Every structure is written in structure tokens, then in C-alpha cells.
mmCIF file of C-alpha atoms in Angstrom:
data_model
loop_
_atom_site.group_PDB
_atom_site.id
_atom_site.type_symbol
_atom_site.label_atom_id
_atom_site.label_comp_id
_atom_site.label_asym_id
_atom_site.label_seq_id
_atom_site.Cartn_x
_atom_site.Cartn_y
_atom_site.Cartn_z
ATOM 1 C CA MET A 108 121.280 53.048 125.400
ATOM 2 C CA ARG A 109 123.008 55.942 123.795
ATOM 3 C CA ASN A 110 126.203 53.996 123.537
ATOM 4 C CA LEU A 111 124.381 51.162 121.881
ATOM 5 C CA ARG A 112 122.848 53.433 119.286
ATOM 6 C CA GLN A 113 126.207 54.901 118.532
ATOM 7 C CA PHE A 114 127.612 51.433 118.111
ATOM 8 C CA ALA A 115 124.793 50.507 115.729
ATOM 9 C CA ARG A 116 125.531 53.546 113.649
ATOM 10 C CA PHE A 117 129.189 52.646 113.574
ATOM 11 C CA THR A 118 128.609 49.106 112.304
ATOM 12 C CA GLN A 119 126.395 50.362 109.487
ATOM 13 C CA TYR A 120 129.131 52.604 108.242
ATOM 14 C CA ARG A 121 130.920 51.394 105.134
ATOM 15 C CA GLY A 122 134.066 53.035 103.853
ATOM 16 C CA PHE A 123 134.899 53.567 100.238
ATOM 17 C CA ALA A 124 137.190 50.598 99.902
ATOM 18 C CA THR A 125 135.079 47.848 101.449
ATOM 19 C CA THR A 126 134.008 44.859 99.404
ATOM 20 C CA SER A 127 130.423 44.294 98.351
ATOM 21 C CA PRO A 128 128.440 42.383 100.974
ATOM 22 C CA GLY A 129 127.857 39.489 98.607
ATOM 23 C CA PRO A 130 125.835 38.372 95.644
ATOM 24 C CA GLY A 131 122.346 39.707 95.323
ATOM 25 C CA THR A 132 123.336 43.245 96.175
ATOM 26 C CA PRO A 133 122.776 45.644 93.304
ATOM 27 C CA SER A 134 125.907 46.008 91.250
ATOM 28 C CA PHE A 135 127.075 48.667 88.872
ATOM 29 C CA GLN A 136 125.540 48.066 85.467
ATOM 30 C CA VAL A 137 127.982 48.436 82.588
ATOM 31 C CA PHE A 138 126.338 46.439 79.810
ATOM 32 C CA ASN A 139 122.801 46.507 78.531
ATOM 33 C CA ARG A 140 121.802 42.839 78.494
ATOM 34 C CA GLU A 141 118.696 43.522 76.431
ATOM 35 C CA THR A 142 120.801 45.206 73.738
ATOM 36 C CA LYS A 143 123.133 42.218 73.814
ATOM 37 C CA ARG A 144 120.215 39.835 73.341
ATOM 38 C CA LEU A 145 118.936 41.821 70.362
ATOM 39 C CA GLN A 146 122.415 41.999 68.806
ATOM 40 C CA ARG A 147 122.818 38.238 69.063
ATOM 41 C CA ASP A 148 119.290 37.583 67.759
ATOM 42 C CA ARG A 149 119.951 39.822 64.827
ATOM 43 C CA ALA A 150 123.337 38.283 64.095
ATOM 44 C CA ALA A 151 121.930 34.736 64.193
ATOM 45 C CA GLN A 152 119.189 35.618 61.745
ATOM 46 C CA ASP A 153 121.696 35.685 58.915
ATOM 47 C CA VAL A 154 122.709 32.063 59.433
ATOM 48 C CA GLU A 155 125.349 32.040 56.725
ATOM 49 C CA ALA A 156 127.208 35.115 57.962
ATOM 50 C CA SER A 157 126.835 33.992 61.558
ATOM 51 C CA ARG A 158 128.436 30.628 60.792
ATOM 52 C CA ARG A 159 131.189 32.253 58.760
ATOM 53 C CA VAL A 160 132.347 34.271 61.770
ATOM 54 C CA ASP A 161 132.287 31.306 64.156
ATOM 55 C CA TYR A 162 136.051 30.894 63.647
ATOM 56 C CA LEU A 163 136.936 32.566 66.940
ATOM 57 C CA ARG A 164 134.274 30.850 69.042
ATOM 58 C CA GLN A 165 135.148 27.491 67.510
ATOM 59 C CA GLU A 166 138.885 27.932 68.003
ATOM 60 C CA VAL A 167 138.377 28.785 71.663
ATOM 61 C CA ALA A 168 135.836 25.971 72.105
ATOM 62 C CA ASP A 169 138.429 23.527 70.723
ATOM 63 C CA ARG A 170 140.889 24.720 73.329
ATOM 64 C CA VAL A 171 138.288 24.316 76.070
ATOM 65 C CA VAL A 172 137.575 20.763 74.920
ATOM 66 C CA ASP A 173 141.333 20.089 75.095
ATOM 67 C CA ARG A 174 141.240 21.205 78.696
ATOM 68 C CA MET A 175 138.439 18.784 79.511
ATOM 69 C CA TYR A 176 140.809 15.829 79.437
ATOM 70 C CA ILE A 177 140.037 15.181 83.026
ATOM 71 C CA LYS A 178 139.624 11.497 83.696
ATOM 72 C CA ARG A 179 136.161 11.409 85.175
ATOM 73 C CA PRO A 180 132.636 11.059 83.859
ATOM 74 C CA PHE A 181 130.632 14.213 83.127
ATOM 75 C CA ARG A 182 127.062 12.987 83.280
ATOM 76 C CA LYS A 183 125.588 16.482 83.213
ATOM 77 C CA ILE A 184 127.413 19.512 81.817
ATOM 78 C CA LEU A 185 126.183 23.069 81.621
ATOM 79 C CA ASP A 186 127.453 25.169 78.705
ATOM 80 C CA LEU A 187 126.818 28.674 79.975
ATOM 81 C CA GLY A 188 126.463 31.277 77.242
ATOM 82 C CA SER A 189 126.680 28.476 74.717
ATOM 83 C CA GLY A 190 125.926 30.446 71.569
ATOM 84 C CA PRO A 191 124.756 27.886 69.024
ATOM 85 C CA GLY A 192 126.378 25.081 71.051
ATOM 86 C CA ALA A 193 130.026 25.623 70.250
ATOM 87 C CA PHE A 194 131.261 23.281 72.972
ATOM 88 C CA ALA A 195 129.139 20.352 71.779
ATOM 89 C CA GLN A 196 130.127 21.098 68.179
ATOM 90 C CA SER A 197 133.791 21.043 69.061
ATOM 91 C CA LEU A 198 133.398 17.818 71.046
ATOM 92 C CA TYR A 199 131.692 16.320 68.019
ATOM 93 C CA ASN A 200 134.506 17.463 65.717
ATOM 94 C CA THR A 201 137.062 15.747 67.944
ATOM 95 C CA TYR A 202 134.890 12.645 67.984
ATOM 96 C CA GLU A 203 134.618 12.582 64.199
ATOM 97 C CA SER A 204 138.227 13.360 63.367
ATOM 98 C CA ASN A 205 140.037 11.227 65.901
ATOM 99 C CA GLU A 206 139.115 7.569 66.155
ATOM 100 C CA LYS A 207 141.112 7.073 69.330
ATOM 101 C CA GLU A 208 138.944 9.629 71.108
ATOM 102 C CA ARG A 209 135.605 8.061 70.231
ATOM 103 C CA GLN A 210 135.376 5.582 73.038
ATOM 104 C CA PRO A 211 136.565 7.991 75.797
ATOM 105 C CA ILE A 212 134.194 10.730 74.623
ATOM 106 C CA GLU A 213 131.258 8.382 74.486
ATOM 107 C CA SER A 214 131.924 6.945 77.905
ATOM 108 C CA ARG A 215 132.722 10.231 79.657
ATOM 109 C CA PHE A 216 130.239 12.768 78.361
ATOM 110 C CA GLY A 217 126.529 12.619 79.075
ATOM 111 C CA LYS A 218 123.900 15.305 78.912
ATOM 112 C CA ILE A 219 124.911 18.776 77.736
ATOM 113 C CA ILE A 220 122.655 21.663 78.700
ATOM 114 C CA CYS A 221 123.156 24.779 76.579
ATOM 115 C CA ALA A 222 122.057 28.028 78.224
ATOM 116 C CA GLU A 223 122.105 31.180 76.133
ATOM 117 C CA LEU A 224 120.541 34.615 76.295
ATOM 118 C CA SER A 225 119.508 34.779 72.643
ATOM 119 C CA LYS A 226 116.935 32.223 71.515
ATOM 120 C CA LYS A 227 117.754 32.668 67.830
ATOM 121 C CA LEU A 228 121.464 32.069 68.344
ATOM 122 C CA LEU A 229 120.739 29.128 70.658
ATOM 123 C CA GLU A 230 118.605 27.414 68.039
ATOM 124 C CA ARG A 231 120.695 28.271 65.000
ATOM 125 C CA ASP A 232 122.343 24.842 64.696
ATOM 126 C CA VAL A 233 119.524 22.577 65.876
ATOM 127 C CA ASP A 234 119.684 20.599 62.612
ATOM 128 C CA LEU A 235 123.434 19.933 62.572
ATOM 129 C CA PRO A 236 124.681 16.352 63.140
ATOM 130 C CA PHE A 237 126.203 17.005 66.578
ATOM 131 C CA ASN A 238 122.687 17.255 68.027
ATOM 132 C CA LYS A 239 122.085 13.613 67.251
ATOM 133 C CA LYS A 240 125.361 12.458 68.775
ATOM 134 C CA PHE A 241 124.903 14.052 72.174
ATOM 135 C CA ASP A 242 121.969 14.479 74.490
ATOM 136 C CA ILE A 243 121.544 18.250 74.205
ATOM 137 C CA GLU A 244 118.976 20.367 75.968
ATOM 138 C CA ARG A 245 118.631 24.037 75.043
ATOM 139 C CA VAL A 246 117.479 26.583 77.594
ATOM 140 C CA GLN A 247 117.025 30.275 76.933
ATOM 141 C CA MET A 248 118.410 31.990 80.004
ATOM 142 C CA ASP A 249 120.387 35.055 80.978
ATOM 143 C CA GLU A 250 123.827 33.622 81.658
ATOM 144 C CA GLU A 251 124.319 36.292 84.281
ATOM 145 C CA LEU A 252 121.669 34.588 86.411
ATOM 146 C CA PRO A 253 121.983 30.824 85.859
ATOM 147 C CA ASP A 254 118.849 29.427 87.459
ATOM 148 C CA PHE A 255 119.448 25.787 88.322
ATOM 149 C CA PRO A 256 119.218 23.807 91.559
ATOM 150 C CA ASN A 257 122.332 23.748 93.749
ATOM 151 C CA ASP A 258 124.810 20.875 93.324
ATOM 152 C CA SER A 259 123.421 19.781 89.977
ATOM 153 C CA PHE A 260 126.292 19.766 87.449
ATOM 154 C CA ASP A 261 129.412 17.641 86.996
ATOM 155 C CA SER A 262 130.976 20.585 85.210
ATOM 156 C CA VAL A 263 130.140 24.061 83.959
ATOM 157 C CA VAL A 264 131.891 25.282 80.820
ATOM 158 C CA SER A 265 131.736 28.727 79.259
ATOM 159 C CA VAL A 266 133.129 29.777 75.892
ATOM 160 C CA LEU A 267 133.542 33.488 75.116
ATOM 161 C CA SER A 268 130.509 34.719 76.954
ATOM 162 C CA MET A 269 131.554 35.864 80.416
ATOM 163 C CA HIS A 270 132.883 39.188 79.152
ATOM 164 C CA TRP A 271 129.337 40.575 78.817
ATOM 165 C CA ILE A 272 128.398 39.918 82.423
ATOM 166 C CA ASN A 273 127.731 42.913 84.658
ATOM 167 C CA ASP A 274 128.058 41.282 88.047
ATOM 168 C CA LEU A 275 131.010 38.956 87.573
ATOM 169 C CA PRO A 276 131.522 38.123 91.282
ATOM 170 C CA GLY A 277 127.812 37.299 91.646
ATOM 171 C CA ALA A 278 127.737 35.140 88.507
ATOM 172 C CA LEU A 279 130.843 33.206 89.601
ATOM 173 C CA TYR A 280 129.279 32.651 93.014
ATOM 174 C CA ARG A 281 126.087 31.284 91.414
ATOM 175 C CA ILE A 282 128.131 29.010 89.129
ATOM 176 C CA ARG A 283 129.949 27.635 92.150
ATOM 177 C CA ASN A 284 126.612 26.887 93.824
ATOM 178 C CA ILE A 285 125.134 24.931 90.927
ATOM 179 C CA LEU A 286 128.263 22.765 90.619
ATOM 180 C CA LYS A 287 128.469 19.493 92.494
ATOM 181 C CA PRO A 288 131.206 19.386 95.143
ATOM 182 C CA ASP A 289 134.655 18.826 93.624
ATOM 183 C CA ALA A 290 133.368 19.645 90.113
ATOM 184 C CA PRO A 291 135.319 21.918 87.739
ATOM 185 C CA PHE A 292 134.288 25.201 86.144
ATOM 186 C CA VAL A 293 136.131 25.514 82.829
ATOM 187 C CA CYS A 294 135.902 28.980 81.352
ATOM 188 C CA ALA A 295 137.435 30.876 78.448
ATOM 189 C CA MET A 296 136.584 34.550 78.307
ATOM 190 C CA LEU A 297 137.860 37.623 76.511
ATOM 191 C CA GLY A 298 139.827 39.890 78.747
ATOM 192 C CA GLY A 299 142.645 42.294 79.299
ATOM 193 C CA ASP A 300 143.915 43.944 76.172
ATOM 194 C CA SER A 301 141.540 42.322 73.709
ATOM 195 C CA LEU A 302 141.046 44.503 70.634
ATOM 196 C CA PHE A 303 143.457 47.106 71.987
ATOM 197 C CA GLU A 304 144.334 48.073 68.398
ATOM 198 C CA LEU A 305 140.721 48.938 67.636
ATOM 199 C CA ARG A 306 140.278 50.686 70.957
ATOM 200 C CA THR A 307 143.320 52.934 70.546
ATOM 201 C CA SER A 308 142.617 53.748 66.885
ATOM 202 C CA LEU A 309 139.033 54.768 67.584
ATOM 203 C CA GLN A 310 140.096 56.828 70.577
ATOM 204 C CA LEU A 311 142.749 58.696 68.607
ATOM 205 C CA ALA A 312 140.402 59.223 65.674
ATOM 206 C CA GLU A 313 137.579 60.462 67.857
ATOM 207 C CA SER A 314 139.712 62.851 69.853
ATOM 208 C CA GLU A 315 141.200 64.346 66.725
ATOM 209 C CA ARG A 316 137.925 64.580 64.766
ATOM 210 C CA ARG A 317 135.452 65.277 67.568
ATOM 211 C CA GLY A 318 137.597 66.457 70.440
ATOM 212 C CA GLY A 319 136.416 63.734 72.835
ATOM 213 C CA VAL A 320 135.970 59.993 73.195
ATOM 214 C CA SER A 321 133.050 57.644 73.732
ATOM 215 C CA PRO A 322 133.401 54.041 74.947
ATOM 216 C CA ARG A 323 133.599 51.841 71.841
ATOM 217 C CA VAL A 324 135.320 48.723 73.152
ATOM 218 C CA SER A 325 134.135 47.079 76.362
ATOM 219 C CA PRO A 326 136.057 47.365 79.582
ATOM 220 C CA LEU A 327 137.320 43.843 80.200
ATOM 221 C CA ALA A 328 138.410 41.909 83.244
ATOM 222 C CA ASP A 329 142.140 41.538 83.689
ATOM 223 C CA VAL A 330 143.937 38.243 84.204
ATOM 224 C CA LYS A 331 145.149 39.217 87.644
ATOM 225 C CA ASP A 332 141.645 40.222 88.761
ATOM 226 C CA MET A 333 140.131 36.922 87.694
ATOM 227 C CA GLY A 334 142.247 34.889 90.122
ATOM 228 C CA GLY A 335 140.989 36.942 93.039
ATOM 229 C CA LEU A 336 137.383 36.833 91.861
ATOM 230 C CA MET A 337 137.433 33.067 91.383
ATOM 231 C CA GLN A 338 138.977 32.556 94.779
ATOM 232 C CA LYS A 339 136.440 34.821 96.412
ATOM 233 C CA ALA A 340 133.592 32.942 94.759
ATOM 234 C CA GLY A 341 134.875 29.809 96.479
ATOM 235 C CA PHE A 342 136.812 28.004 93.754
ATOM 236 C CA ASN A 343 139.850 25.943 94.695
ATOM 237 C CA MET A 344 142.934 24.769 92.824
ATOM 238 C CA LEU A 345 142.790 27.511 90.219
ATOM 239 C CA THR A 346 144.673 27.377 86.979
ATOM 240 C CA ILE A 347 144.602 30.545 84.954
ATOM 241 C CA ASP A 348 146.468 31.239 81.759
ATOM 242 C CA VAL A 349 146.245 33.518 78.772
ATOM 243 C CA ASP A 350 146.101 32.781 75.065
ATOM 244 C CA ASP A 351 146.476 35.502 72.482
ATOM 245 C CA VAL A 352 144.541 34.783 69.324
ATOM 246 C CA VAL A 353 145.649 37.252 66.653
ATOM 247 C CA VAL A 354 143.475 37.459 63.563
ATOM 248 C CA ASP A 355 144.481 39.449 60.474
ATOM 249 C CA TYR A 356 141.814 41.376 58.603
ATOM 250 C CA PRO A 357 141.992 43.247 55.285
ATOM 251 C CA ASN A 358 140.891 46.459 57.007
ATOM 252 C CA MET A 359 139.088 47.835 60.055
ATOM 253 C CA PHE A 360 135.699 47.725 58.344
ATOM 254 C CA ASP A 361 135.963 43.983 57.832
ATOM 255 C CA LEU A 362 136.918 43.522 61.469
ATOM 256 C CA MET A 363 133.905 45.529 62.603
ATOM 257 C CA THR A 364 131.557 43.736 60.203
ATOM 258 C CA ASP A 365 132.723 40.398 61.591
ATOM 259 C CA LEU A 366 132.319 41.548 65.186
ATOM 260 C CA GLN A 367 128.779 42.607 64.372
ATOM 261 C CA ALA A 368 128.018 39.270 62.750
ATOM 262 C CA MET A 369 129.332 37.526 65.864
ATOM 263 C CA GLY A 370 126.804 39.510 67.892
ATOM 264 C CA GLU A 371 129.715 41.191 69.645
ATOM 265 C CA GLY A 372 128.679 44.782 68.972
ATOM 266 C CA ASN A 373 128.960 47.518 71.545
ATOM 267 C CA ALA A 374 126.458 47.078 74.404
ATOM 268 C CA ILE A 375 127.912 49.494 76.944
ATOM 269 C CA ILE A 376 125.106 51.406 78.624
ATOM 270 C CA SER A 377 126.888 54.751 78.440
ATOM 271 C CA ARG A 378 127.805 54.416 74.768
ATOM 272 C CA GLU A 379 126.954 57.081 72.246
ATOM 273 C CA MET A 380 123.800 55.910 70.485
ATOM 274 C CA GLY A 381 123.612 55.478 66.745
ATOM 275 C CA PRO A 382 126.317 54.447 64.328
ATOM 276 C CA ILE A 383 129.856 55.838 64.494
ATOM 277 C CA GLY A 384 130.248 58.820 62.169
ATOM 278 C CA ARG A 385 131.924 58.149 58.851
ATOM 279 C CA ASP A 386 134.573 60.777 59.451
ATOM 280 C CA VAL A 387 135.619 58.991 62.648
ATOM 281 C CA LEU A 388 135.540 55.621 60.895
ATOM 282 C CA MET A 389 137.807 56.639 58.049
ATOM 283 C CA ALA A 390 140.161 58.425 60.408
ATOM 284 C CA ALA A 391 140.317 55.332 62.626
ATOM 285 C CA GLN A 392 141.019 53.099 59.635
ATOM 286 C CA ALA A 393 143.940 55.323 58.624
ATOM 287 C CA ILE A 394 145.342 55.358 62.174
ATOM 288 C CA TYR A 395 144.839 51.598 62.663
ATOM 289 C CA GLN A 396 146.791 50.973 59.475
ATOM 290 C CA GLU A 397 149.581 53.347 60.390
ATOM 291 C CA LEU A 398 149.920 52.410 64.053
ATOM 292 C CA HIS A 399 149.322 48.656 64.033
ATOM 293 C CA GLY A 400 149.157 47.588 60.378
ATOM 294 C CA ASN A 401 151.063 44.612 58.961
ATOM 295 C CA GLU A 402 153.552 45.012 56.143
ATOM 296 C CA ASP A 403 151.265 43.334 53.620
ATOM 297 C CA GLY A 404 148.574 45.964 54.220
ATOM 298 C CA SER A 405 146.357 43.869 56.478
ATOM 299 C CA ILE A 406 145.611 44.760 60.095
ATOM 300 C CA PRO A 407 145.931 42.511 63.160
ATOM 301 C CA ALA A 408 143.269 42.199 65.862
ATOM 302 C CA THR A 409 144.283 40.626 69.163
ATOM 303 C CA PHE A 410 141.774 38.585 71.107
ATOM 304 C CA ARG A 411 143.169 37.864 74.565
ATOM 305 C CA VAL A 412 141.504 34.753 75.896
ATOM 306 C CA ILE A 413 141.698 34.088 79.624
ATOM 307 C CA ASN A 414 141.443 30.370 80.366
ATOM 308 C CA MET A 415 140.411 29.372 83.842
ATOM 309 C CA ILE A 416 139.732 26.146 85.638
ATOM 310 C CA GLY A 417 138.460 26.278 89.195
ATOM 311 C CA TRP A 418 137.134 23.493 91.369
ATOM 312 C CA LYS A 419 134.274 23.710 93.792
ATOM 313 C CA ASP A 420 135.481 22.896 97.282
ATOM 314 C CA SER A 421 134.815 19.495 98.775
ATOM 315 C CA PRO A 422 136.062 17.780 101.930
ATOM 316 C CA ASP A 423 137.654 14.889 100.024
ATOM 317 C CA GLN A 424 139.578 17.149 97.641
ATOM 318 C CA PRO A 425 143.383 17.022 97.677
ATOM 319 C CA LYS A 426 144.700 19.932 99.706
ATOM 320 C CA PRO A 427 148.092 21.595 99.898
ATOM 321 C CA LEU A 428 150.277 20.217 102.684
ATOM 322 C CA LYS A 429 150.809 22.167 105.864
ATOM 323 C CA ARG A 430 153.388 24.930 105.758
ATOM 324 C CA GLY A 431 156.817 23.736 106.802
ATOM 325 C CA SER A 432 155.977 20.067 106.369
ATOM 326 C CA GLY A 433 158.308 19.642 103.385
ATOM 327 C CA GLN A 434 161.131 17.125 103.842
ATOM 328 C CA LEU A 435 163.171 18.092 100.806
ATOM 329 C CA SER A 436 165.109 21.300 100.401
ATOM 330 C CA MET A 437 164.294 22.852 97.070
ATOM 331 C CA LYS A 438 167.678 24.566 97.015
ATOM 332 C CA GLU A 439 169.636 21.322 97.479
ATOM 333 C CA PHE A 440 167.456 19.532 94.978
ATOM 334 C CA LEU A 441 167.989 22.111 92.264
ATOM 335 C CA GLU A 442 171.712 22.403 92.919
ATOM 336 C CA LYS A 443 172.070 18.662 92.621
ATOM 337 C CA GLY A 444 170.142 18.768 89.356
ATOM 338 C CA ASN A 445 172.551 21.326 87.926
ATOM 339 C CA LYS A 446 175.597 19.187 88.603
ATOM 340 C CA ASN A 447 174.225 16.157 86.759
ATOM 341 C CA MET B 728 118.508 40.086 56.720
ATOM 342 C CA PRO B 729 119.478 41.109 53.222
ATOM 343 C CA ALA B 730 123.033 41.846 54.326
ATOM 344 C CA SER B 731 124.603 39.012 52.363
ATOM 345 C CA THR B 732 122.713 39.580 49.117
ATOM 346 C CA LYS B 733 122.910 43.361 48.791
ATOM 347 C CA THR B 734 126.058 45.445 49.164
ATOM 348 C CA ARG B 735 125.772 47.381 52.380
ATOM 349 C CA PRO B 736 126.494 51.109 52.155
ATOM 350 C CA ILE B 737 129.323 50.655 54.630
ATOM 351 C CA ALA B 738 131.002 48.145 52.292
ATOM 352 C CA LYS B 739 130.907 50.700 49.496
ATOM 353 C CA PHE B 740 132.373 53.263 51.856
ATOM 354 C CA ALA B 741 135.107 50.839 52.928
ATOM 355 C CA THR B 742 136.113 50.283 49.300
ATOM 356 C CA ALA B 743 136.272 54.029 48.719
ATOM 357 C CA VAL B 744 138.477 54.502 51.785
ATOM 358 C CA GLY B 745 140.675 51.670 50.539
ATOM 359 C CA GLN B 746 141.251 53.536 47.282
ATOM 360 C CA CYS B 747 142.709 56.503 49.149
ATOM 361 C CA SER B 748 145.476 54.691 50.984
ATOM 362 C CA ALA B 749 148.063 57.334 50.069
ATOM 363 C CA GLN B 750 146.079 60.169 51.657
ATOM 364 C CA ALA B 751 145.159 57.891 54.568
ATOM 365 C CA ALA B 752 148.826 57.203 55.211
ATOM 366 C CA VAL B 753 149.642 60.923 55.281
ATOM 367 C CA TYR B 754 146.851 61.522 57.791
ATOM 368 C CA GLY B 755 147.845 58.452 59.827
ATOM 369 C CA LYS B 756 151.488 59.553 59.972
ATOM 370 C CA CYS B 757 150.443 62.993 61.184
ATOM 371 C CA ILE B 758 148.488 61.431 64.082
ATOM 372 C CA VAL B 759 151.033 58.787 64.979
ATOM 373 C CA ALA B 760 153.911 61.294 64.940
ATOM 374 C CA ASP B 761 152.821 62.507 68.380
ATOM 375 C CA TYR B 762 149.845 60.570 69.641
ATOM 376 C CA ASN B 763 150.270 61.657 73.224
ATOM 377 C CA ASP B 764 149.240 65.152 72.280
ATOM 378 C CA ILE B 765 146.030 64.893 70.286
ATOM 379 C CA HIS B 766 143.562 67.730 70.110
ATOM 380 C CA LYS B 767 140.655 68.518 67.849
ATOM 381 C CA ASN B 768 141.610 69.242 64.255
ATOM 382 C CA LYS B 769 145.273 68.549 64.922
ATOM 383 C CA CYS B 770 145.591 67.054 61.452
ATOM 384 C CA GLY B 771 142.649 68.871 59.902
ATOM 385 C CA GLU B 772 144.417 69.698 56.666
ATOM 386 C CA GLU B 773 145.573 66.135 56.057
ATOM 387 C CA PHE B 774 142.090 64.872 56.882
ATOM 388 C CA ALA B 775 140.435 67.292 54.449
ATOM 389 C CA LYS B 776 142.553 65.919 51.602
ATOM 390 C CA PHE B 777 141.769 62.365 52.658
ATOM 391 C CA GLN B 778 138.056 63.137 52.809
ATOM 392 C CA GLU B 779 138.114 64.814 49.404
ATOM 393 C CA CYS B 780 139.679 61.704 47.865
ATOM 394 C CA VAL B 781 137.060 59.434 49.493
ATOM 395 C CA LYS B 782 134.259 61.656 48.219
ATOM 396 C CA VAL B 783 135.579 61.372 44.668
ATOM 397 C CA ALA B 784 136.007 57.602 45.020
ATOM 398 C CA LEU B 785 132.413 57.253 46.278
ATOM 399 C CA LYS B 786 131.025 58.996 43.209
ATOM 400 C CA LYS B 787 132.725 56.595 40.806
#
């Protein structure tokens, strides 16, 4: 009996470096989702400004649409963290501008379900023409907890939204569950060194003016972490690559105004509340200019977009061949190629 | 939101900072010269001049 109890105690023990037991377990909260919802609501209220700063979302959405050239029908697509429906808008733009694409788009794409945390942002573009072209359903939902039946989508896409998710492994796991077998998850998220210029300038300015730093730019997932996370969530045949989108701004204030209008303000739980002090702001502007500035006086801001495609597993999916089953020597093949 | 119709205070401030690019550059150079060793008020003097210029520009 005593031995058994000891054994029970031993199995309950978890070391520091063990992985989390799975989705559903409480995870470390980094972002305040309610703050994020309010920021997006507020940003979408000024429709004009909100549309003006859609350049980044739309650029990335265009690239995601390019990646959807997978020859199969998508009867039901979920756009997770859709914003105003950037994916559908981009699909519509392709449809309108390229006559060759009309027939394939019409025959391949069916219902698009847009899920977004902020109701105001979700409904911002209800009156635009793309709504008439596609069968669009809008659902207000926290994209961290997509609540749909299992095996219900031919594809899940996500454009610039996953970087605000607290429990990334859990969210990826849920996305995998709601996909049909052998269906792709196509995602573009901000990651890695995005906005590193702003981050470093604010840090230098704050340490020199205040003698300490507060988190101003979100911690972001790295490219090399995403592969592991996707694999762990049960996605197969991963393709992951990185796109740097560099945007030039007249000064740091314009960059920050645009970020705010995008609804991309700071929502880190441990952030210092209230606006950044003016002394820190002007110091940061001076440092940004000096450290990263362009020759013409403008400043660059780097948005590092991680593009991922992962497929839900299915028995009839193509699989890699068994190890050692290759008939052709790579070395001989390449050497022969060099001679020709 | 009236943001697009009325000039926000921060926009006014940004313009004022923009008018002091010479002082800003002096302050920026002081920081960037050795950014691995930053402590409070390391470039206090340069910042004071920068701030003075912005204050004047704001009053205009």
C-alpha cells in the first residue's frame, strides 16, 4: 500500500520543463482580450481612418489568397479573426481585376464565415460589393476559442490576427479539430522581429528618461516555434515561410497613430496604464530617426509576416516514403547534373 | 470619433517635435553613440535643449 501511494505521488510530480498536459488547461495570460476588443471597436468606429490603414491587412490578405491556389473546392471556409472581412475582400478584388480567375473563383469558393472578436470591426464593411458576390456569414466570436462543430470546414484562413492569442497551442488544436480531414489551415500572422525598430527606440528612450522599461510592443511567436506548435497541434505537411513587409512613415507618431487606427494598440496585461509620457515619446522619435531612419528623413517599420499552411491528418493523405526506400542516390544525381 | 475632423493634441505635438530635428539629432546621436550602456539621464543635457525647443515650437 505504501509503495503504491509513493508511486501515485511520483506520477503526479511535474518538473519544470514538462509540456502542458493539453488544451483546456489554464495558460499564462499575456494579452487582455477585452482591451483588444475595445481597441478594435473604437478603431472601427472611425470608418474612414480604419479603412485608410487597411493597407497592411489587405496586402497580407492578398498574399493569403495567392496561397489558396489549391485545386479543390472550398464549400465552407472559416476566416478566423477576419476583421472587416479582408479575405473575402481580397478574393473579390482578384475576381474583379482578373477575368481569367472569375470562373475558378466562382466554382471553387462557397460559403465564407467571418469570425471576429469586435462586432463593430466585423460589421464595418457590410455594405461593400464583395458581400453580394460571396455567401458571407458574420459571427462575433473570440478567435482564441473558435466554437464550431468538429470536422466542419474545408479550410480555415487567418489574416493578421493570431498574434493576439494567449493560448496559441490550444487555439491551433481547436482549429485542427474544426477542420475536415485533409483540409488546410492557411495562416498569416505577425511574428518574430515585427516592429523591432519601435521596440528598441521606446526601450532606449524609456531607460534613458525614466530609468526602466515597460512592455510597449507585444512579445511575438518566432518562426522556428511555429513549426513545432503546428506539428504538436496535429498538422501535417507544413509549409512555413516569412515575408518582411517594410512600410515607411514620416515619423514615429504617424506609425503609432496608424497602429492605433488598425486596432493594434498595446493590450499586454502587464503594460503601464495610461498614455506614454511625452518626454519618452519625443526621445523615442529622436532615437528612432537616428538609429533606424532613412536618408530622406522617413522611418521604416518592419512587419514580419509568418505564413503557414498545415493540413489536418487523414488516412488517405500522401505520406513521406519509408526511410531508406529511395532508389536514386542524390549525390550521383547532382554530380551528373553539374557535368551537363 | 472626432479624430479625423479635429487636430488631435498629439498631432500638434508631433509637428512641434518635427520642427526641432536638429536638437533631436544631437540627442539621438548621444544615445546611439553607446546604446549598450544606457542609464537614467545619460543624455540629460541634450534632452533639455531638445525639450526647450519643442516647448517654444508648441507655443507658436
